[in-house]
């Protein structure tokens, strides 16, 4: 598929074997809930895009996100050292997205944020993905992975949202990661750490006020490379983004339920799928959180990292034991 939006102004919906070449949102026939055609300003204001790159190993955990929210460009990066409990965090908020540049080509483009001497960049070149972070405090992250060798099937999905929107999501988890990290926490070679990566490229016309939970893990379970992507609250209209990967093979999962204490998110979480393929318990070790309330825009965001235990039960196959694998959960409220 070359373009997500068809000639009639309507999106392609469903699960795709491969990503569209372009998320051509400007060609979308965007209308109000009452059917009135909306113009270019409304298309720009309501279109949101974000990208996330996560790193997982026993010795180092990291995450970097970029978001283009029309009225603001937002980015964050953090590194967590489990052995010492030390954490480095940096957040950036740029009015109207000045200093940001976002490509609408999921597999052929660059999304980046520049703020003074700080750079966050995510590069997508076909099956190859790269994270480059250079900060004024000397922190440098250069991490990459490939979906080509060994072969990996990303999850590519477009779902309708609310009355008049849609969300395209492209997810990867359970791939080996290479590269170098230099920071106050030390110097790290990701290949030597046996690090894994996960990646999220999402864009579209999301609900103006929404919330979601998300879970992701990547690691080695016995002889299998395992990745997991579960969500509740964004992409459950007609289709779901829920899935896990075994040695790069994509296996779909039904809807999921997150059970946790919103007031105490560092207490254990339980995550179960309706079809019985997922039964997991998550124990937190730390979190990255942000709160923002500007009236017309608001966010209450918690990304929590820790360890998963439980089972994945693919239909017609032996169960896969998940024993202390690192990963993430998320609790997010947003108005945009």
Short mmCIF file of C-alpha atoms in Angstrom, two decimals:
data_model
loop_
_atom_site.label_atom_id
_atom_site.label_comp_id
_atom_site.label_asym_id
_atom_site.label_seq_id
_atom_site.Cartn_x
_atom_site.Cartn_y
_atom_site.Cartn_z
CA UNK A 1 0.00 0.00 0.00
CA UNK A 2 1.51 3.29 -1.07
CA UNK A 3 -0.70 5.70 0.90
CA UNK A 4 -2.97 5.25 3.89
CA UNK A 5 -5.69 7.65 2.67
CA UNK A 6 -7.48 6.50 -0.49
CA UNK A 7 -8.49 8.63 -3.46
CA UNK A 8 -11.98 9.08 -1.96
CA UNK A 9 -10.51 10.67 1.17
CA UNK A 10 -11.17 7.64 3.37
CA UNK A 11 -8.46 5.59 5.15
CA UNK A 12 -7.65 1.95 4.62
CA UNK A 13 -8.60 0.11 7.83
CA UNK A 14 -7.44 -3.18 9.31
CA UNK A 15 -4.25 -5.14 9.87
CA UNK A 16 -1.67 -4.78 7.11
CA UNK A 17 1.11 -7.17 6.12
CA UNK A 18 3.40 -4.18 5.65
CA UNK A 19 3.41 -0.50 6.47
CA UNK A 20 1.98 2.13 4.09
CA UNK A 21 4.63 4.18 2.36
CA UNK A 22 3.04 7.41 3.59
CA UNK A 23 0.50 8.54 6.18
CA UNK A 24 -0.99 11.18 3.84
CA UNK A 25 -3.31 12.74 6.41
CA UNK A 26 -3.76 15.97 4.42
CA UNK A 27 -5.80 13.96 1.88
CA UNK A 28 -8.25 12.78 4.57
CA UNK A 29 -11.89 13.88 4.15
CA UNK A 30 -12.05 15.21 7.72
CA UNK A 31 -15.51 16.16 8.93
CA UNK A 32 -17.20 17.35 12.09
CA UNK A 33 -19.40 14.88 14.00
CA UNK A 34 -22.37 16.52 12.24
CA UNK A 35 -20.85 15.88 8.78
CA UNK A 36 -19.52 19.37 8.00
CA UNK A 37 -16.28 19.32 5.97
CA UNK A 38 -13.34 20.70 7.98
CA UNK A 39 -10.51 22.72 6.51
CA UNK A 40 -6.73 22.65 6.59
CA UNK A 41 -6.43 24.36 9.96
CA UNK A 42 -8.63 21.75 11.64
CA UNK A 43 -6.68 18.95 9.94
CA UNK A 44 -3.42 20.37 11.32
CA UNK A 45 -4.81 21.04 14.81
CA UNK A 46 -6.25 17.58 15.35
CA UNK A 47 -3.52 15.47 13.74
CA UNK A 48 -1.11 14.04 16.32
CA UNK A 49 1.95 11.89 15.83
CA UNK A 50 4.40 10.20 18.17
CA UNK A 51 7.25 7.76 18.11
CA UNK A 52 8.90 5.78 20.90
CA UNK A 53 12.10 3.72 21.15
CA UNK A 54 12.70 1.59 24.24
CA UNK A 55 15.80 -0.30 25.42
CA UNK A 56 15.68 -3.30 27.76
CA UNK A 57 18.43 -5.31 29.48
CA UNK A 58 19.19 -6.53 32.98
CA UNK A 59 21.87 -3.83 33.37
CA UNK A 60 20.19 -0.81 31.74
CA UNK A 61 16.67 0.36 30.86
CA UNK A 62 15.97 3.32 28.60
CA UNK A 63 13.23 5.12 26.73
CA UNK A 64 12.94 8.02 24.32
CA UNK A 65 9.75 9.54 22.87
CA UNK A 66 8.93 12.32 20.43
CA UNK A 67 5.45 13.76 19.93
CA UNK A 68 4.04 16.33 17.52
CA UNK A 69 0.78 17.63 19.02
CA UNK A 70 0.22 20.63 16.69
CA UNK A 71 0.30 23.18 19.54
CA UNK A 72 3.47 21.68 21.05
CA UNK A 73 6.41 19.46 20.31
CA UNK A 74 7.26 17.18 23.20
CA UNK A 75 10.16 14.84 23.89
CA UNK A 76 11.66 12.89 26.74
CA UNK A 77 14.53 10.51 27.33
CA UNK A 78 15.56 8.56 30.40
CA UNK A 79 18.02 5.89 31.50
CA UNK A 80 17.63 3.67 34.56
CA UNK A 81 20.42 1.59 36.12
CA UNK A 82 18.75 -1.27 38.07
CA UNK A 83 21.83 -2.25 40.09
CA UNK A 84 22.26 1.21 41.64
CA UNK A 85 18.70 2.50 41.34
CA UNK A 86 20.02 5.66 39.66
CA UNK A 87 18.02 7.35 36.92
CA UNK A 88 18.66 10.16 34.44
CA UNK A 89 15.69 12.05 32.97
CA UNK A 90 15.30 14.90 30.49
CA UNK A 91 12.06 16.48 29.22
CA UNK A 92 11.49 18.99 26.44
CA UNK A 93 8.40 21.03 25.50
CA UNK A 94 8.52 23.33 22.47
CA UNK A 95 5.61 25.70 21.63
CA UNK A 96 3.96 24.98 18.26
CA UNK A 97 6.61 22.37 17.61
CA UNK A 98 9.36 24.88 16.80
CA UNK A 99 12.61 22.91 16.64
CA UNK A 100 10.92 19.67 15.61
CA UNK A 101 10.64 17.89 12.27
CA UNK A 102 8.36 14.88 11.74
CA UNK A 103 8.21 12.66 8.67
CA UNK A 104 4.90 10.98 7.77
CA UNK A 105 6.69 8.02 6.17
CA UNK A 106 6.91 5.22 8.80
CA UNK A 107 9.74 3.33 7.09
CA UNK A 108 11.56 6.12 5.30
CA UNK A 109 12.04 9.27 7.31
CA UNK A 110 13.41 11.08 10.35
CA UNK A 111 11.60 12.52 13.36
CA UNK A 112 13.68 14.81 15.53
CA UNK A 113 13.60 17.46 18.23
CA UNK A 114 16.30 20.08 18.77
CA UNK A 115 16.39 22.29 21.86
CA UNK A 116 19.59 24.28 22.21
CA UNK A 117 22.44 21.75 22.29
CA UNK A 118 20.08 18.83 22.82
CA UNK A 119 19.08 16.47 20.01
CA UNK A 120 16.58 13.58 20.00
CA UNK A 121 16.38 11.80 16.64
CA UNK A 122 14.58 8.65 15.47
CA UNK A 123 15.53 7.38 12.03
CA UNK A 124 13.48 4.85 10.06
CA UNK A 125 15.17 3.34 7.02
CA UNK A 126 13.16 0.37 5.82
CA UNK A 127 13.73 -2.49 8.24
CA UNK A 128 16.46 -0.55 10.06
CA UNK A 129 15.61 1.75 12.99
CA UNK A 130 18.00 4.03 14.87
CA UNK A 131 17.82 6.19 17.98
CA UNK A 132 20.34 9.02 18.35
CA UNK A 133 20.38 11.19 21.48
CA UNK A 134 22.99 13.89 22.12
CA UNK A 135 22.51 16.05 25.22
CA UNK A 136 24.39 19.04 26.53
CA UNK A 137 25.30 17.15 29.73
CA UNK A 138 27.36 14.67 27.67
CA UNK A 139 24.77 11.90 27.48
CA UNK A 140 24.91 10.11 24.14
CA UNK A 141 22.76 7.19 22.96
CA UNK A 142 23.29 5.56 19.58
CA UNK A 143 21.11 2.45 19.33
CA UNK A 144 19.76 0.51 16.39
CA UNK A 145 17.97 -2.67 15.39
CA UNK A 146 16.86 -4.38 12.19
CA UNK A 147 13.66 -6.25 11.35
CA UNK A 148 15.39 -8.00 8.44
CA UNK A 149 17.89 -10.34 10.07
CA UNK A 150 16.50 -12.47 11.56
CA UNK A 151 13.13 -11.88 9.89
CA UNK A 152 10.56 -10.01 11.99
CA UNK A 153 6.90 -9.19 11.26
CA UNK A 154 5.88 -5.76 12.64
CA UNK A 155 2.30 -5.08 13.71
CA UNK A 156 0.75 -2.53 11.31
CA UNK A 157 -2.80 -1.45 12.03
CA UNK A 158 -5.29 1.31 11.30
CA UNK A 159 -8.48 1.66 13.35
CA UNK A 160 -11.41 4.10 13.33
CA UNK A 161 -11.68 6.30 16.44
CA UNK A 162 -14.60 8.32 17.81
CA UNK A 163 -17.02 9.66 15.17
CA UNK A 164 -14.59 11.01 12.63
CA UNK A 165 -11.04 9.87 13.33
CA UNK A 166 -8.54 7.09 12.85
CA UNK A 167 -5.23 5.93 14.36
CA UNK A 168 -2.39 4.22 12.51
CA UNK A 169 -0.03 2.23 14.75
CA UNK A 170 3.13 0.32 13.88
CA UNK A 171 4.71 -1.71 16.70
CA UNK A 172 7.82 -3.84 17.18
CA UNK A 173 9.03 -5.72 20.28
CA UNK A 174 11.42 -8.59 20.90
CA UNK A 175 14.31 -7.60 18.61
CA UNK A 176 18.00 -7.54 19.48
CA UNK A 177 19.55 -4.11 19.84
CA UNK A 178 23.10 -2.89 19.28
CA UNK A 179 24.92 0.38 19.86
CA UNK A 180 26.67 2.48 22.48
CA UNK A 181 25.54 4.60 25.43
CA UNK A 182 27.64 7.14 27.32
CA UNK A 183 26.22 8.94 30.36
CA UNK A 184 26.78 9.69 34.04
CA UNK A 185 25.67 6.11 34.67
CA UNK A 186 28.66 4.79 32.72
CA UNK A 187 29.52 3.50 29.28
CA UNK A 188 27.53 0.59 27.86
CA UNK A 189 27.77 -1.62 24.79
CA UNK A 190 24.22 -2.78 24.06
CA UNK A 191 25.29 -5.93 22.22
CA UNK A 192 27.45 -6.99 25.17
CA UNK A 193 24.49 -6.36 27.50
CA UNK A 194 22.28 -8.61 25.35
CA UNK A 195 19.85 -5.69 25.02
CA UNK A 196 16.47 -5.81 23.31
CA UNK A 197 14.51 -2.97 21.74
CA UNK A 198 10.91 -2.06 21.07
CA UNK A 199 9.50 0.62 18.81
CA UNK A 200 6.20 2.44 18.29
CA UNK A 201 5.28 4.70 15.34
CA UNK A 202 1.74 6.10 15.68
CA UNK A 203 -0.22 8.91 14.06
CA UNK A 204 -3.76 10.01 13.34
CA UNK A 205 -6.91 11.72 14.55
CA UNK A 206 -7.20 10.38 18.07
CA UNK A 207 -10.04 11.09 20.46
CA UNK A 208 -9.77 14.71 21.73
CA UNK A 209 -9.88 13.42 25.31
CA UNK A 210 -8.75 9.90 25.97
CA UNK A 211 -6.86 7.53 28.25
CA UNK A 212 -5.08 4.24 27.80
CA UNK A 213 -2.97 1.53 29.37
CA UNK A 214 -0.13 -0.18 27.59
CA UNK A 215 2.27 -3.03 28.29
CA UNK A 216 5.40 -4.11 26.46
CA UNK A 217 8.20 -6.57 27.12
CA UNK A 218 11.19 -7.82 25.15
CA UNK A 219 13.63 -10.55 26.04
CA UNK A 220 14.70 -14.16 25.89
CA UNK A 221 12.37 -16.87 27.26
CA UNK A 222 14.29 -20.12 27.05
CA UNK A 223 15.22 -20.59 23.41
CA UNK A 224 12.67 -18.04 22.18
CA UNK A 225 13.00 -14.33 21.52
CA UNK A 226 9.82 -12.86 22.96
CA UNK A 227 8.11 -9.50 22.46
CA UNK A 228 4.75 -8.26 23.72
CA UNK A 229 2.50 -5.30 22.89
CA UNK A 230 -0.83 -4.88 24.71
CA UNK A 231 -3.08 -1.84 24.94
CA UNK A 232 -6.49 -0.85 26.21
CA UNK A 233 -8.15 2.47 25.36
CA UNK A 234 -6.89 3.52 21.92
CA UNK A 235 -7.11 0.85 19.21
CA UNK A 236 -10.04 -1.41 20.07
CA UNK A 237 -12.58 -0.09 17.53
CA UNK A 238 -13.10 -2.99 15.07
CA UNK A 239 -9.54 -4.22 15.55
CA UNK A 240 -6.93 -4.39 18.33
CA UNK A 241 -3.19 -3.84 18.40
CA UNK A 242 -2.72 -6.62 20.99
CA UNK A 243 -0.13 -9.20 20.02
CA UNK A 244 3.05 -10.98 20.96
CA UNK A 245 6.00 -12.22 18.95
CA UNK A 246 7.86 -15.53 19.19
CA UNK A 247 11.15 -15.46 17.28
CA UNK A 248 9.76 -12.62 15.16
CA UNK A 249 6.44 -14.32 14.31
CA UNK A 250 3.43 -12.09 15.01
CA UNK A 251 0.60 -13.74 16.99
CA UNK A 252 -2.59 -11.74 17.56
CA UNK A 253 -4.34 -11.46 20.94
CA UNK A 254 -7.91 -10.47 21.82
CA UNK A 255 -8.87 -7.58 24.11
CA UNK A 256 -7.03 -7.24 27.44
CA UNK A 257 -7.78 -6.08 30.97
CA UNK A 258 -5.28 -4.12 33.10
CA UNK A 259 -5.84 -4.37 36.86
CA UNK A 260 -3.82 -1.90 38.96
CA UNK A 261 -4.06 0.83 41.58
CA UNK A 262 -4.11 4.19 39.82
CA UNK A 263 -3.25 6.02 43.06
CA UNK A 264 -0.28 3.70 43.71
CA UNK A 265 0.97 2.64 40.27
CA UNK A 266 4.14 1.06 41.69
CA UNK A 267 2.07 -1.69 43.28
CA UNK A 268 1.75 -4.93 41.22
CA UNK A 269 -0.30 -4.97 38.02
CA UNK A 270 -2.21 -7.94 36.56
CA UNK A 271 -2.79 -8.18 32.80
CA UNK A 272 -5.06 -10.81 31.24
CA UNK A 273 -6.42 -11.28 27.74
CA UNK A 274 -10.02 -12.29 27.04
CA UNK A 275 -8.91 -15.24 24.91
CA UNK A 276 -6.63 -16.66 27.63
CA UNK A 277 -3.40 -16.23 25.68
CA UNK A 278 -1.92 -13.74 28.18
CA UNK A 279 -1.71 -14.09 31.96
CA UNK A 280 0.92 -11.77 33.44
CA UNK A 281 1.87 -10.07 36.69
CA UNK A 282 4.03 -6.95 36.60
CA UNK A 283 6.16 -5.72 39.51
CA UNK A 284 7.47 -2.16 39.26
CA UNK A 285 11.04 -1.01 39.86
CA UNK A 286 10.71 2.66 38.90
CA UNK A 287 8.86 5.14 36.73
CA UNK A 288 9.02 8.16 34.48
CA UNK A 289 6.08 10.53 34.91
CA UNK A 290 4.91 13.89 33.59
CA UNK A 291 1.94 16.12 34.34
CA UNK A 292 0.79 19.08 32.28
CA UNK A 293 -2.43 21.09 32.41
CA UNK A 294 -2.72 24.06 30.07
CA UNK A 295 -6.49 24.02 29.79
CA UNK A 296 -6.74 23.28 26.09
CA UNK A 297 -4.05 20.61 26.51
CA UNK A 298 -3.48 18.30 29.46
CA UNK A 299 -1.58 15.10 30.21
CA UNK A 300 -1.13 12.81 33.20
CA UNK A 301 1.47 10.28 32.08
CA UNK A 302 3.15 7.43 33.95
CA UNK A 303 5.52 4.99 32.27
CA UNK A 304 6.62 2.33 34.73
CA UNK A 305 9.42 -0.15 34.22
CA UNK A 306 9.82 -3.45 35.99
CA UNK A 307 9.60 -7.22 35.59
CA UNK A 308 6.92 -9.53 34.19
CA UNK A 309 6.06 -13.03 35.35
CA UNK A 310 3.42 -15.38 34.00
CA UNK A 311 2.59 -17.19 30.79
CA UNK A 312 1.88 -16.64 27.12
CA UNK A 313 -0.38 -19.38 25.77
CA UNK A 314 -0.40 -19.34 21.96
CA UNK A 315 -3.27 -21.36 20.53
CA UNK A 316 -2.24 -24.90 19.62
CA UNK A 317 1.30 -24.50 20.98
CA UNK A 318 3.10 -25.07 24.27
CA UNK A 319 2.82 -22.26 26.82
CA UNK A 320 5.78 -19.87 27.08
CA UNK A 321 6.93 -19.12 30.62
CA UNK A 322 7.74 -15.46 31.30
CA UNK A 323 10.10 -15.39 34.26
CA UNK A 324 11.38 -12.00 35.43
CA UNK A 325 11.58 -10.37 31.99
CA UNK A 326 12.00 -6.59 32.01
CA UNK A 327 9.41 -4.41 30.35
CA UNK A 328 7.06 -1.44 30.67
CA UNK A 329 3.49 -0.57 31.56
CA UNK A 330 1.81 2.77 31.05
CA UNK A 331 -1.11 4.74 32.43
CA UNK A 332 -1.96 7.83 30.37
CA UNK A 333 -4.66 10.49 30.34
CA UNK A 334 -4.51 13.12 27.63
CA UNK A 335 -6.56 16.02 26.29
CA UNK A 336 -5.33 17.52 23.05
#
